[in-house]
Structure formats: C-alpha cells, structure tokens
mmCIF file of C-alpha atoms in Angstrom:
data_model
loop_
_atom_site.group_PDB
_atom_site.id
_atom_site.type_symbol
_atom_site.label_atom_id
_atom_site.label_comp_id
_atom_site.label_asym_id
_atom_site.label_seq_id
_atom_site.Cartn_x
_atom_site.Cartn_y
_atom_site.Cartn_z
ATOM 1 C CA MET A 1035 7.972 10.805 0.639
ATOM 2 C CA VAL A 1036 8.771 7.244 1.921
ATOM 3 C CA SER A 1037 11.141 7.645 4.905
ATOM 4 C CA GLN A 1038 13.915 5.205 5.748
ATOM 5 C CA LYS A 1039 11.942 4.163 8.877
ATOM 6 C CA LEU A 1040 8.892 3.291 6.388
ATOM 7 C CA SER A 1041 11.370 1.506 3.997
ATOM 8 C CA GLN A 1042 12.708 -0.688 7.122
ATOM 9 C CA VAL A 1043 8.970 -1.560 7.917
ATOM 10 C CA LEU A 1044 8.696 -2.985 4.395
ATOM 11 C CA GLU A 1045 11.472 -5.365 4.667
ATOM 12 C CA HIS A 1046 9.682 -7.052 7.360
ATOM 13 C CA GLU A 1047 6.358 -8.983 7.203
ATOM 14 C CA GLY A 1048 3.165 -7.476 8.560
ATOM 15 C CA VAL A 1049 -0.444 -6.754 7.466
ATOM 16 C CA VAL A 1050 -1.253 -3.702 5.356
ATOM 17 C CA ALA A 1051 -4.663 -2.243 5.602
ATOM 18 C CA ILE A 1052 -6.063 -0.203 2.373
ATOM 19 C CA ALA A 1053 -9.103 1.945 3.270
ATOM 20 C CA THR A 1054 -11.295 3.508 0.584
ATOM 21 C CA LEU A 1055 -14.732 5.257 0.861
ATOM 22 C CA GLY A 1056 -17.829 3.888 -1.111
ATOM 23 C CA GLU A 1057 -21.421 4.472 -1.163
ATOM 24 C CA ASP A 1058 -21.964 2.181 1.541
ATOM 25 C CA GLY A 1059 -19.188 3.757 3.812
ATOM 26 C CA PRO A 1060 -15.706 2.978 4.471
ATOM 27 C CA HIS A 1061 -14.275 -0.316 2.816
ATOM 28 C CA LEU A 1062 -11.040 -2.168 4.046
ATOM 29 C CA VAL A 1063 -8.838 -4.708 2.211
ATOM 30 C CA ASN A 1064 -5.487 -6.328 3.322
ATOM 31 C CA THR A 1065 -2.300 -7.177 1.820
ATOM 32 C CA TRP A 1066 1.289 -7.835 2.815
ATOM 33 C CA ASN A 1067 4.320 -5.670 3.617
ATOM 34 C CA SER A 1068 6.241 -7.855 1.448
ATOM 35 C CA TYR A 1069 3.923 -7.306 -1.578
ATOM 36 C CA ILE A 1070 4.680 -3.467 -1.483
ATOM 37 C CA GLN A 1071 7.195 -2.054 -4.057
ATOM 38 C CA ILE A 1072 8.513 1.574 -3.768
ATOM 39 C CA THR A 1073 8.824 3.348 -7.243
ATOM 40 C CA THR A 1074 11.787 5.644 -8.070
ATOM 41 C CA GLU A 1075 9.249 8.476 -7.507
ATOM 42 C CA GLY A 1076 8.411 7.255 -3.949
ATOM 43 C CA ASN A 1077 4.997 5.965 -4.717
ATOM 44 C CA LEU A 1078 3.847 2.604 -3.510
ATOM 45 C CA LEU A 1079 2.985 -0.273 -5.977
ATOM 46 C CA ILE A 1080 0.840 -3.118 -4.788
ATOM 47 C CA PRO A 1081 -0.550 -6.199 -6.697
ATOM 48 C CA ALA A 1082 -4.286 -6.560 -6.922
ATOM 49 C CA GLY A 1083 -5.563 -9.945 -7.402
ATOM 50 C CA GLY A 1084 -9.197 -9.197 -6.190
ATOM 51 C CA MET A 1085 -9.620 -5.717 -4.733
ATOM 52 C CA ASN A 1086 -12.835 -5.209 -6.980
ATOM 53 C CA GLN A 1087 -14.634 -3.046 -4.385
ATOM 54 C CA THR A 1088 -11.552 -1.065 -3.755
ATOM 55 C CA GLU A 1089 -11.188 -0.513 -7.324
ATOM 56 C CA ALA A 1090 -14.843 0.622 -7.937
ATOM 57 C CA ASN A 1091 -14.491 2.964 -4.916
ATOM 58 C CA VAL A 1092 -11.224 4.538 -6.302
ATOM 59 C CA VAL A 1093 -12.893 5.116 -9.662
ATOM 60 C CA LYS A 1094 -15.354 7.539 -7.785
ATOM 61 C CA ASN A 1095 -12.834 8.771 -4.932
ATOM 62 C CA ASN A 1096 -9.232 8.048 -5.337
ATOM 63 C CA LYS A 1097 -8.296 9.126 -1.918
ATOM 64 C CA VAL A 1098 -7.073 6.361 0.442
ATOM 65 C CA LEU A 1099 -5.847 5.513 3.889
ATOM 66 C CA VAL A 1100 -3.047 3.026 4.573
ATOM 67 C CA THR A 1101 -1.838 1.560 7.574
ATOM 68 C CA MET A 1102 1.245 -0.716 7.842
ATOM 69 C CA GLY A 1103 3.647 -1.692 10.620
ATOM 70 C CA SER A 1104 6.116 -4.157 12.100
ATOM 71 C CA ARG A 1105 7.054 -5.383 15.375
ATOM 72 C CA GLU A 1106 10.675 -5.559 14.106
ATOM 73 C CA VAL A 1107 11.627 -2.026 13.767
ATOM 74 C CA GLU A 1108 12.237 0.347 16.534
ATOM 75 C CA GLY A 1109 9.232 2.614 17.095
ATOM 76 C CA LEU A 1110 8.615 5.744 19.013
ATOM 77 C CA ARG A 1111 8.373 4.188 22.356
ATOM 78 C CA GLY A 1112 10.127 0.874 21.868
ATOM 79 C CA PRO A 1113 10.107 -2.156 19.888
ATOM 80 C CA GLY A 1114 7.393 -1.981 16.832
ATOM 81 C CA THR A 1115 6.440 0.883 14.617
ATOM 82 C CA GLY A 1116 3.510 1.693 12.442
ATOM 83 C CA PHE A 1117 2.515 4.376 9.811
ATOM 84 C CA LEU A 1118 -0.585 5.980 8.509
ATOM 85 C CA ILE A 1119 -0.339 6.898 4.920
ATOM 86 C CA LYS A 1120 -2.585 9.391 3.137
ATOM 87 C CA GLY A 1121 -2.687 9.449 -0.558
ATOM 88 C CA THR A 1122 -4.290 8.722 -3.773
ATOM 89 C CA ALA A 1123 -4.697 5.501 -5.516
ATOM 90 C CA ALA A 1124 -5.075 4.351 -9.127
ATOM 91 C CA PHE A 1125 -5.482 0.814 -10.620
ATOM 92 C CA VAL A 1126 -2.717 0.455 -13.356
ATOM 93 C CA LYS A 1127 -3.374 -2.225 -15.914
ATOM 94 C CA SER A 1128 -0.585 -1.638 -18.475
ATOM 95 C CA GLY A 1129 2.547 -0.109 -18.665
ATOM 96 C CA PRO A 1130 6.077 -0.085 -16.769
ATOM 97 C CA GLN A 1131 4.473 0.050 -13.272
ATOM 98 C CA PHE A 1132 2.097 -2.809 -14.170
ATOM 99 C CA ASP A 1133 4.928 -4.785 -15.691
ATOM 100 C CA THR A 1134 7.281 -4.380 -12.471
ATOM 101 C CA VAL A 1135 4.179 -5.831 -10.376
ATOM 102 C CA LYS A 1136 3.342 -8.523 -12.843
ATOM 103 C CA GLN A 1137 6.949 -9.730 -13.000
ATOM 104 C CA LYS A 1138 7.064 -10.344 -9.334
ATOM 105 C CA PHE A 1139 3.450 -11.343 -8.903
ATOM 106 C CA PRO A 1140 2.200 -13.250 -11.979
ATOM 107 C CA TRP A 1141 -1.502 -13.484 -10.382
ATOM 108 C CA ALA A 1142 -1.733 -9.780 -10.124
ATOM 109 C CA ARG A 1143 -4.586 -8.411 -12.536
ATOM 110 C CA ALA A 1144 -3.535 -4.754 -11.831
ATOM 111 C CA ALA A 1145 -1.052 -2.624 -9.831
ATOM 112 C CA VAL A 1146 -2.348 -0.282 -7.341
ATOM 113 C CA GLU A 1147 -0.133 2.702 -7.500
ATOM 114 C CA ILE A 1148 -0.453 4.862 -4.429
ATOM 115 C CA THR A 1149 0.941 8.437 -4.456
ATOM 116 C CA VAL A 1150 1.902 9.349 -0.910
ATOM 117 C CA GLY A 1151 0.535 12.726 0.290
ATOM 118 C CA SER A 1152 1.783 12.094 3.903
ATOM 119 C CA ALA A 1153 3.295 9.174 5.963
ATOM 120 C CA THR A 1154 2.877 9.656 9.660
ATOM 121 C CA GLN A 1155 4.670 7.396 12.138
ATOM 122 C CA THR A 1156 2.065 6.398 14.778
ATOM 123 C CA LEU A 1157 3.873 4.101 16.890
#
C-alpha cells in the first residue's frame, strides 16, 4: 500500500505527525521521516522512545492518522508533496519487527507498527 512517491518522501527528512484519539480528545506526537522503515508487507515501523500517551490511546482505539511530507519530492502542483495515511497501530516490544527497529535505534523501547489502510497524496 506504500506507493513509490511515498517511498521517495521517506528518503528525505521531514516531520511526521501521528494522531490518536484518547479520552481527552485527539493526541499528536511527532517523529522524523528518516526514522520510518517499510516492512515487506508494506507496514510502517517507527521507533518509540516515549509515546506513552500514544500507546495508551492505541490500546483503547488502534486507529491512527499519519501525515508526512517533503519539500524535496515533486508534488501534485509543483515542488513538495505530502501524504495522509489512515491505518491501525500496534506497539511491538519483541519479535522480528521490534528487533529491526532496535538494531537501527538502540534507544527504542518499542516499535510502532502501522498497517496502512490508505495513503492519500495531499500536496
């Protein structure tokens, strides 16, 4: 479900926002494009150092929205593009997905695995 254009975005640095829904309403946390790895199944793996509120929210409602972009990739109307990803998340603390993240990011306490339901180019 990860397009070539989205893969290109991940080759350049940019801010990623992950939105979850908690009892107090929406919650946002940020990470970097360069932290995201794509699994062979097309899922996104993101290291979690903190993200405690995000994890608590995902336990109750695993639906997430993710935005990411890069000014370096050609967009729909010129330079720069962005994506809105809708999917589900899980915090993985052992096994191959966690090991993949931990190897690259020794500080990670978990891997956030996002199963992409849709990825819409917005810019």
